[in-house]
Amino acid sequence: MERTFVMLKPSCVQRGLVGEVISRFERKGLRIVQLKVEKISREKAAELYKVHYGKPFYGDLINTIAGKTVVLMVLEGRKAISITRKMIGATDPAEAEAGTIRGDLAIDLTDNLIHASDSQESYEREHKIFFSEGELQTL
Ligand code: CMP
């Protein structure tokens, strides 16, 4: 079964929207394989977003995440990657359709509430930054 990696960004935690967002994934039928709360280091934030290094928004992006509390999870289900991306909505909340997580709950572009892997390759790279194989194997 396909898996994807999701990070609820600091604003999601600070605004008390963790339950709302997780609930949407559960109601859809995605299974929570693993879930943890972590104060994300600057190093891990930089590793997660290294493909954006050098872009104009890179500094702000890292600063909104680094040293703050996030929720990290691996979700599993049929076509989990594309389904999760669809549920999250467009990167810019102004473009995200109503009914999507960003469309309903976010307004800022840099701090757009949530991140999810956009491909199998991204999933393979991203989940390993935060989860060991052992943490995911037994569940
Ligand atoms: P995310 O899905 O976490 O992946 C990369 C992040 O970079 C994205 O969500 C936004 O938080 C941020 N981002 C992408 N494009 C822009 C942009 N044009 N301006 C500001 N932030 C951006």
CSV table of N, CA and C and ligand atoms in Angstrom, one decimal:
chain,number,residue,atom,x,y,z
A,1,MET,N,0.8,-1.2,0.0
A,1,MET,CA,0.0,0.0,0.0
A,1,MET,C,0.9,1.2,0.0
A,2,GLU,N,0.4,2.3,-0.7
A,2,GLU,CA,1.3,3.5,-0.9
A,2,GLU,C,1.3,4.3,0.4
A,3,ARG,N,2.5,4.9,0.6
A,3,ARG,CA,2.6,5.8,1.8
A,3,ARG,C,3.0,7.2,1.4
A,4,THR,N,2.7,8.1,2.3
A,4,THR,CA,3.2,9.5,2.1
A,4,THR,C,3.6,10.1,3.4
A,5,PHE,N,4.4,11.2,3.3
A,5,PHE,CA,4.9,11.9,4.4
A,5,PHE,C,4.2,13.3,4.5
A,6,VAL,N,3.8,13.6,5.7
A,6,VAL,CA,3.1,14.8,6.0
A,6,VAL,C,3.7,15.6,7.2
A,7,MET,N,3.8,16.9,7.1
A,7,MET,CA,4.2,17.7,8.2
A,7,MET,C,3.2,18.8,8.4
A,8,LEU,N,2.7,18.8,9.6
A,8,LEU,CA,1.8,19.9,10.0
A,8,LEU,C,2.7,21.0,10.6
A,9,LYS,N,2.7,22.2,9.9
A,9,LYS,CA,3.7,23.2,10.2
A,9,LYS,C,3.4,23.9,11.5
A,10,PRO,N,4.3,24.7,12.0
A,10,PRO,CA,4.1,25.3,13.4
A,10,PRO,C,2.8,26.1,13.5
A,11,SER,N,2.4,26.8,12.5
A,11,SER,CA,1.1,27.5,12.6
A,11,SER,C,0.0,26.6,12.8
A,12,CYS,N,0.0,25.4,12.3
A,12,CYS,CA,-1.1,24.4,12.5
A,12,CYS,C,-1.2,24.0,13.9
A,13,VAL,N,0.0,23.8,14.5
A,13,VAL,CA,0.1,23.4,16.0
A,13,VAL,C,-0.4,24.6,16.8
A,14,GLN,N,0.2,25.8,16.5
A,14,GLN,CA,-0.1,27.0,17.3
A,14,GLN,C,-1.6,27.4,17.3
A,15,ARG,N,-2.2,27.2,16.1
A,15,ARG,CA,-3.6,27.6,16.0
A,15,ARG,C,-4.6,26.5,16.5
A,16,GLY,N,-4.0,25.4,16.9
A,16,GLY,CA,-4.9,24.3,17.5
A,16,GLY,C,-5.7,23.6,16.4
A,17,LEU,N,-5.1,23.4,15.2
A,17,LEU,CA,-5.8,22.8,14.1
A,17,LEU,C,-5.3,21.4,13.8
A,18,VAL,N,-4.4,20.8,14.7
A,18,VAL,CA,-3.9,19.5,14.5
A,18,VAL,C,-5.0,18.5,14.4
A,19,GLY,N,-5.9,18.5,15.3
A,19,GLY,CA,-7.0,17.5,15.4
A,19,GLY,C,-7.9,17.6,14.1
A,20,GLU,N,-8.2,18.8,13.7
A,20,GLU,CA,-9.0,19.1,12.5
A,20,GLU,C,-8.4,18.4,11.3
A,21,VAL,N,-7.1,18.7,11.1
A,21,VAL,CA,-6.4,18.2,9.9
A,21,VAL,C,-6.3,16.7,10.0
A,22,ILE,N,-5.9,16.1,11.1
A,22,ILE,CA,-5.7,14.7,11.2
A,22,ILE,C,-7.1,14.0,11.0
A,23,SER,N,-8.1,14.6,11.5
A,23,SER,CA,-9.5,14.1,11.4
A,23,SER,C,-9.9,13.9,9.9
A,24,ARG,N,-9.5,14.9,9.1
A,24,ARG,CA,-9.8,14.9,7.7
A,24,ARG,C,-9.2,13.7,7.0
A,25,PHE,N,-7.9,13.5,7.4
A,25,PHE,CA,-7.2,12.3,6.8
A,25,PHE,C,-7.8,11.0,7.2
A,26,GLU,N,-8.2,10.9,8.5
A,26,GLU,CA,-8.8,9.7,9.0
A,26,GLU,C,-10.1,9.4,8.3
A,27,ARG,N,-10.9,10.5,8.2
A,27,ARG,CA,-12.3,10.3,7.6
A,27,ARG,C,-12.2,9.9,6.2
A,28,LYS,N,-11.1,10.4,5.5
A,28,LYS,CA,-10.9,10.0,4.1
A,28,LYS,C,-10.6,8.5,4.0
A,29,GLY,N,-10.0,7.9,5.0
A,29,GLY,CA,-9.7,6.5,5.0
A,29,GLY,C,-8.2,6.2,5.0
A,30,LEU,N,-7.4,7.3,5.2
A,30,LEU,CA,-5.9,7.1,5.2
A,30,LEU,C,-5.6,6.6,6.6
A,31,ARG,N,-4.6,5.7,6.7
A,31,ARG,CA,-4.2,5.1,7.9
A,31,ARG,C,-3.0,5.8,8.5
A,32,ILE,N,-3.0,6.1,9.7
A,32,ILE,CA,-1.8,6.8,10.3
A,32,ILE,C,-0.8,5.6,10.7
A,33,VAL,N,0.3,5.6,10.0
A,33,VAL,CA,1.3,4.5,10.2
A,33,VAL,C,2.2,4.9,11.4
A,34,GLN,N,2.5,6.2,11.4
A,34,GLN,CA,3.4,6.8,12.5
A,34,GLN,C,3.1,8.3,12.6
A,35,LEU,N,3.3,8.8,13.8
A,35,LEU,CA,3.0,10.2,14.1
A,35,LEU,C,3.8,10.6,15.3
A,36,LYS,N,4.5,11.8,15.1
A,36,LYS,CA,5.2,12.3,16.3
A,36,LYS,C,5.2,13.8,16.3
A,37,VAL,N,5.4,14.4,17.5
A,37,VAL,CA,5.5,15.8,17.7
A,37,VAL,C,7.0,16.1,17.9
A,38,GLU,N,7.5,17.1,17.2
A,38,GLU,CA,9.0,17.3,17.3
A,38,GLU,C,9.3,18.8,17.1
A,39,LYS,N,10.2,19.3,17.9
A,39,LYS,CA,10.7,20.6,17.7
A,39,LYS,C,11.8,20.5,16.6
A,40,ILE,N,11.5,20.9,15.4
A,40,ILE,CA,12.3,20.6,14.2
A,40,ILE,C,13.5,21.5,14.2
A,41,SER,N,14.7,20.8,14.1
A,41,SER,CA,16.0,21.6,14.1
A,41,SER,C,16.1,22.3,12.8
A,42,ARG,N,17.0,23.3,12.8
A,42,ARG,CA,17.3,24.1,11.6
A,42,ARG,C,17.9,23.2,10.5
A,43,GLU,N,18.7,22.2,10.9
A,43,GLU,CA,19.3,21.3,10.0
A,43,GLU,C,18.3,20.4,9.3
A,44,LYS,N,17.3,19.9,10.1
A,44,LYS,CA,16.3,19.0,9.4
A,44,LYS,C,15.4,19.9,8.5
A,45,ALA,N,15.1,21.1,8.9
A,45,ALA,CA,14.3,22.0,8.1
A,45,ALA,C,15.0,22.2,6.8
A,46,ALA,N,16.3,22.5,6.9
A,46,ALA,CA,17.1,22.7,5.6
A,46,ALA,C,17.1,21.5,4.8
A,47,GLU,N,17.2,20.3,5.4
A,47,GLU,CA,17.3,19.1,4.6
A,47,GLU,C,16.0,18.9,3.9
A,48,LEU,N,14.9,19.1,4.6
A,48,LEU,CA,13.5,18.9,4.0
A,48,LEU,C,13.3,19.8,2.8
A,49,TYR,N,13.8,21.0,3.0
A,49,TYR,CA,13.5,22.0,1.9
A,49,TYR,C,14.7,22.3,1.0
A,50,LYS,N,15.7,21.4,0.9
A,50,LYS,CA,16.9,21.7,0.2
A,50,LYS,C,16.7,21.9,-1.3
A,51,VAL,N,15.6,21.4,-1.8
A,51,VAL,CA,15.3,21.6,-3.3
A,51,VAL,C,14.9,23.1,-3.5
A,52,HIS,N,14.6,23.8,-2.5
A,52,HIS,CA,14.2,25.2,-2.6
A,52,HIS,C,15.3,26.2,-2.3
A,53,TYR,N,16.5,25.6,-1.9
A,53,TYR,CA,17.7,26.4,-1.6
A,53,TYR,C,18.0,27.4,-2.7
A,54,GLY,N,18.1,28.7,-2.4
A,54,GLY,CA,18.4,29.7,-3.4
A,54,GLY,C,17.2,30.4,-3.9
A,55,LYS,N,16.0,29.9,-3.7
A,55,LYS,CA,14.8,30.6,-4.1
A,55,LYS,C,14.5,31.8,-3.2
A,56,PRO,N,13.8,32.8,-3.7
A,56,PRO,CA,13.6,34.0,-2.9
A,56,PRO,C,12.9,33.8,-1.6
A,57,PHE,N,12.1,32.8,-1.5
A,57,PHE,CA,11.3,32.5,-0.3
A,57,PHE,C,12.0,31.6,0.7
A,58,TYR,N,13.2,31.1,0.3
A,58,TYR,CA,13.8,30.0,1.1
A,58,TYR,C,14.1,30.4,2.5
A,59,GLY,N,14.7,31.6,2.7
A,59,GLY,CA,15.0,32.1,4.1
A,59,GLY,C,13.8,32.2,5.0
A,60,ASP,N,12.7,32.8,4.4
A,60,ASP,CA,11.5,32.9,5.2
A,60,ASP,C,10.9,31.5,5.5
A,61,LEU,N,11.0,30.7,4.5
A,61,LEU,CA,10.4,29.3,4.7
A,61,LEU,C,11.1,28.6,5.9
A,62,ILE,N,12.4,28.6,5.9
A,62,ILE,CA,13.2,27.9,6.9
A,62,ILE,C,12.9,28.6,8.3
A,63,ASN,N,12.8,29.9,8.3
A,63,ASN,CA,12.6,30.6,9.5
A,63,ASN,C,11.2,30.4,10.1
A,64,THR,N,10.2,30.1,9.3
A,64,THR,CA,8.9,29.8,9.9
A,64,THR,C,8.8,28.4,10.5
A,65,ILE,N,9.8,27.6,10.1
A,65,ILE,CA,9.7,26.2,10.6
A,65,ILE,C,10.8,25.9,11.7
A,66,ALA,N,12.0,26.3,11.5
A,66,ALA,CA,13.1,25.9,12.3
A,66,ALA,C,13.0,26.3,13.8
A,67,GLY,N,13.2,25.3,14.6
A,67,GLY,CA,13.2,25.5,16.1
A,67,GLY,C,11.8,25.5,16.6
A,68,LYS,N,10.8,25.2,15.8
A,68,LYS,CA,9.4,25.3,16.3
A,68,LYS,C,8.8,23.9,16.3
A,69,THR,N,7.7,23.7,17.0
A,69,THR,CA,7.0,22.4,17.1
A,69,THR,C,6.2,22.1,15.9
A,70,VAL,N,6.4,21.0,15.3
A,70,VAL,CA,5.6,20.5,14.2
A,70,VAL,C,5.1,19.1,14.5
A,71,VAL,N,4.1,18.6,13.7
A,71,VAL,CA,3.7,17.2,13.8
A,71,VAL,C,4.0,16.5,12.5
A,72,LEU,N,4.7,15.4,12.7
A,72,LEU,CA,5.2,14.6,11.5
A,72,LEU,C,4.5,13.3,11.4
A,73,MET,N,4.1,12.9,10.2
A,73,MET,CA,3.4,11.6,10.1
A,73,MET,C,3.6,11.0,8.8
A,74,VAL,N,3.4,9.6,8.8
A,74,VAL,CA,3.4,8.8,7.6
A,74,VAL,C,2.0,8.3,7.5
A,75,LEU,N,1.3,8.5,6.4
A,75,LEU,CA,0.0,8.1,6.1
A,75,LEU,C,0.0,7.0,5.0
A,76,GLU,N,-0.9,6.1,5.1
A,76,GLU,CA,-0.9,4.9,4.2
A,76,GLU,C,-2.3,4.7,3.6
A,77,GLY,N,-2.4,4.4,2.3
A,77,GLY,CA,-3.7,4.1,1.7
A,77,GLY,C,-3.5,4.0,0.2
A,78,ARG,N,-4.6,3.7,-0.5
A,78,ARG,CA,-4.5,3.6,-2.0
A,78,ARG,C,-4.2,5.0,-2.5
A,79,LYS,N,-3.2,5.1,-3.4
A,79,LYS,CA,-2.9,6.4,-4.0
A,79,LYS,C,-2.7,7.5,-3.0
A,80,ALA,N,-2.1,7.2,-1.8
A,80,ALA,CA,-2.0,8.1,-0.7
A,80,ALA,C,-1.3,9.4,-1.1
A,81,ILE,N,-0.3,9.4,-2.0
A,81,ILE,CA,0.4,10.6,-2.3
A,81,ILE,C,-0.5,11.6,-3.0
A,82,SER,N,-1.1,11.1,-4.1
A,82,SER,CA,-2.0,12.1,-4.9
A,82,SER,C,-3.2,12.5,-4.1
A,83,ILE,N,-3.8,11.5,-3.4
A,83,ILE,CA,-5.0,11.8,-2.6
A,83,ILE,C,-4.7,12.9,-1.5
A,84,THR,N,-3.6,12.7,-0.8
A,84,THR,CA,-3.2,13.7,0.2
A,84,THR,C,-2.9,15.1,-0.4
A,85,ARG,N,-2.2,15.1,-1.5
A,85,ARG,CA,-2.0,16.4,-2.2
A,85,ARG,C,-3.3,17.1,-2.6
A,86,LYS,N,-4.2,16.3,-3.1
A,86,LYS,CA,-5.5,16.8,-3.5
A,86,LYS,C,-6.3,17.4,-2.3
A,87,MET,N,-6.2,16.7,-1.2
A,87,MET,CA,-6.9,17.1,0.1
A,87,MET,C,-6.3,18.4,0.6
A,88,ILE,N,-4.9,18.5,0.4
A,88,ILE,CA,-4.2,19.7,1.0
A,88,ILE,C,-4.5,21.0,0.1
A,89,GLY,N,-4.6,20.8,-1.2
A,89,GLY,CA,-4.9,21.9,-2.1
A,89,GLY,C,-3.6,22.6,-2.6
A,90,ALA,N,-3.8,23.6,-3.4
A,90,ALA,CA,-2.7,24.3,-4.0
A,90,ALA,C,-1.8,24.9,-3.0
A,91,THR,N,-0.5,25.1,-3.4
A,91,THR,CA,0.5,25.6,-2.5
A,91,THR,C,0.1,27.0,-1.9
A,92,ASP,N,-0.4,27.8,-2.8
A,92,ASP,CA,-0.9,29.2,-2.4
A,92,ASP,C,-2.3,29.1,-1.9
A,93,PRO,N,-2.6,29.3,-0.7
A,93,PRO,CA,-4.0,29.2,-0.2
A,93,PRO,C,-5.0,30.0,-0.9
A,94,ALA,N,-4.5,31.1,-1.6
A,94,ALA,CA,-5.4,31.9,-2.4
A,94,ALA,C,-5.9,31.2,-3.6
A,95,GLU,N,-5.1,30.2,-4.1
A,95,GLU,CA,-5.5,29.3,-5.2
A,95,GLU,C,-6.1,28.0,-4.8
A,96,ALA,N,-6.0,27.7,-3.6
A,96,ALA,CA,-6.5,26.4,-3.1
A,96,ALA,C,-8.1,26.4,-3.1
A,97,GLU,N,-8.7,25.3,-3.6
A,97,GLU,CA,-10.1,25.3,-3.7
A,97,GLU,C,-10.7,25.2,-2.3
A,98,ALA,N,-11.9,25.7,-2.1
A,98,ALA,CA,-12.7,25.5,-0.9
A,98,ALA,C,-12.9,24.0,-0.7
A,99,GLY,N,-12.8,23.5,0.5
A,99,GLY,CA,-13.0,22.1,0.7
A,99,GLY,C,-11.6,21.4,0.9
A,100,THR,N,-10.5,22.1,0.5
A,100,THR,CA,-9.2,21.6,0.7
A,100,THR,C,-8.7,22.2,2.1
A,101,ILE,N,-7.7,21.6,2.6
A,101,ILE,CA,-7.2,22.0,3.9
A,101,ILE,C,-6.7,23.4,3.8
A,102,ARG,N,-5.8,23.7,2.8
A,102,ARG,CA,-5.3,25.1,2.7
A,102,ARG,C,-6.4,26.1,2.2
A,103,GLY,N,-7.4,25.6,1.4
A,103,GLY,CA,-8.5,26.4,1.0
A,103,GLY,C,-9.4,26.8,2.1
A,104,ASP,N,-9.5,25.9,3.1
A,104,ASP,CA,-10.4,26.2,4.2
A,104,ASP,C,-9.7,26.9,5.4
A,105,LEU,N,-8.4,26.6,5.6
A,105,LEU,CA,-7.8,26.9,6.9
A,105,LEU,C,-6.6,27.8,6.8
A,106,ALA,N,-6.0,28.0,5.6
A,106,ALA,CA,-4.8,28.8,5.5
A,106,ALA,C,-5.0,30.0,4.7
A,107,ILE,N,-4.1,31.0,4.9
A,107,ILE,CA,-4.2,32.3,4.1
A,107,ILE,C,-2.8,32.7,3.6
A,108,ASP,N,-1.7,32.4,4.4
A,108,ASP,CA,-0.4,32.8,4.1
A,108,ASP,C,0.3,31.8,3.1
A,109,LEU,N,1.1,32.3,2.2
A,109,LEU,CA,1.8,31.4,1.2
A,109,LEU,C,3.0,30.7,1.8
A,110,THR,N,3.9,31.5,2.5
A,110,THR,CA,5.1,30.8,3.0
A,110,THR,C,4.7,29.9,4.2
A,111,ASP,N,3.7,30.4,5.0
A,111,ASP,CA,3.3,29.6,6.1
A,111,ASP,C,1.9,29.0,5.8
A,112,ASN,N,1.9,28.0,4.9
A,112,ASN,CA,0.7,27.5,4.4
A,112,ASN,C,0.1,26.2,5.1
A,113,LEU,N,0.4,26.2,6.4
A,113,LEU,CA,-0.2,25.2,7.3
A,113,LEU,C,0.3,23.8,7.3
A,114,ILE,N,0.7,23.3,6.1
A,114,ILE,CA,0.9,21.8,6.0
A,114,ILE,C,1.8,21.5,4.8
A,115,HIS,N,2.6,20.5,4.9
A,115,HIS,CA,3.4,20.0,3.7
A,115,HIS,C,3.1,18.5,3.5
A,116,ALA,N,3.1,18.1,2.3
A,116,ALA,CA,3.0,16.7,2.0
A,116,ALA,C,3.9,16.3,0.8
A,117,SER,N,4.5,15.1,0.8
A,117,SER,CA,5.3,14.7,-0.4
A,117,SER,C,4.6,14.8,-1.7
A,118,ASP,N,5.2,15.3,-2.7
A,118,ASP,CA,4.6,15.4,-4.0
A,118,ASP,C,4.8,14.3,-5.0
A,119,SER,N,5.7,13.3,-4.6
A,119,SER,CA,5.9,12.2,-5.5
A,119,SER,C,6.5,11.0,-4.6
A,120,GLN,N,6.6,9.9,-5.2
A,120,GLN,CA,7.2,8.7,-4.6
A,120,GLN,C,8.7,9.0,-4.2
A,121,GLU,N,9.4,9.7,-5.1
A,121,GLU,CA,10.8,10.0,-4.8
A,121,GLU,C,10.9,11.0,-3.6
A,122,SER,N,10.0,12.0,-3.6
A,122,SER,CA,10.0,12.9,-2.4
A,122,SER,C,9.7,12.2,-1.1
A,123,TYR,N,8.7,11.3,-1.2
A,123,TYR,CA,8.4,10.5,0.0
A,123,TYR,C,9.6,9.7,0.5
A,124,GLU,N,10.3,9.0,-0.4
A,124,GLU,CA,11.4,8.2,0.0
A,124,GLU,C,12.5,9.1,0.7
A,125,ARG,N,12.7,10.3,0.2
A,125,ARG,CA,13.7,11.2,0.7
A,125,ARG,C,13.2,11.8,2.0
A,126,GLU,N,12.0,12.3,2.0
A,126,GLU,CA,11.5,13.1,3.2
A,126,GLU,C,11.3,12.3,4.4
A,127,HIS,N,10.6,11.2,4.3
A,127,HIS,CA,10.3,10.5,5.5
A,127,HIS,C,11.5,10.0,6.3
A,128,LYS,N,12.6,9.7,5.5
A,128,LYS,CA,13.8,9.2,6.2
A,128,LYS,C,14.5,10.3,7.0
A,129,ILE,N,14.2,11.6,6.8
A,129,ILE,CA,14.8,12.6,7.6
A,129,ILE,C,14.2,12.6,9.0
A,130,PHE,N,13.0,12.0,9.2
A,130,PHE,CA,12.4,12.1,10.5
A,130,PHE,C,12.0,10.7,11.1
A,131,PHE,N,11.9,9.7,10.3
A,131,PHE,CA,11.5,8.4,10.8
A,131,PHE,C,12.6,7.3,10.4
A,132,SER,N,12.9,6.4,11.4
A,132,SER,CA,13.8,5.3,11.1
A,132,SER,C,12.9,4.2,10.5
A,133,GLU,N,13.6,3.3,9.8
A,133,GLU,CA,12.9,2.1,9.2
A,133,GLU,C,12.2,1.3,10.3
A,134,GLY,N,12.8,1.2,11.5
A,134,GLY,CA,12.2,0.5,12.6
A,134,GLY,C,10.9,1.0,13.0
A,135,GLU,N,10.8,2.3,13.1
A,135,GLU,CA,9.6,3.0,13.5
A,135,GLU,C,8.4,2.7,12.6
A,136,LEU,N,8.7,2.4,11.3
A,136,LEU,CA,7.7,2.3,10.3
A,136,LEU,C,7.4,0.8,10.0
A,137,GLN,N,8.4,-0.1,10.3
A,137,GLN,CA,8.3,-1.5,9.9
A,137,GLN,C,7.2,-2.3,10.6
A,138,THR,N,7.1,-2.1,11.9
A,138,THR,CA,6.3,-3.0,12.7
A,138,THR,C,4.8,-2.6,12.7
A,139,LEU,N,4.5,-1.4,12.2
A,139,LEU,CA,3.1,-0.9,12.2
A,139,LEU,C,2.4,-1.1,10.9
B,1,CMP,P1,5.4,23.2,0.9
B,1,CMP,O1,4.3,22.3,0.3
B,1,CMP,O2,5.8,22.9,2.3
B,1,CMP,O3,6.7,23.1,0.0
B,1,CMP,C1,7.5,24.2,-0.2
B,1,CMP,C2,7.1,25.4,0.5
B,1,CMP,O4,7.7,26.6,0.1
B,1,CMP,C3,5.6,25.7,0.3
B,1,CMP,O5,4.8,24.7,0.9
B,1,CMP,C4,5.4,27.1,0.8
B,1,CMP,O6,5.4,27.0,2.2
B,1,CMP,C5,6.7,27.7,0.4
B,1,CMP,N1,6.6,28.4,-0.9
B,1,CMP,C6,6.5,27.8,-2.1
B,1,CMP,N2,6.4,28.8,-3.1
B,1,CMP,C7,6.5,30.0,-2.4
B,1,CMP,C8,6.4,31.3,-2.9
B,1,CMP,N3,6.3,31.6,-4.1
B,1,CMP,N4,6.5,32.2,-1.9
B,1,CMP,C9,6.7,31.9,-0.6
B,1,CMP,N5,6.7,30.6,-0.2
B,1,CMP,C10,6.6,29.7,-1.1
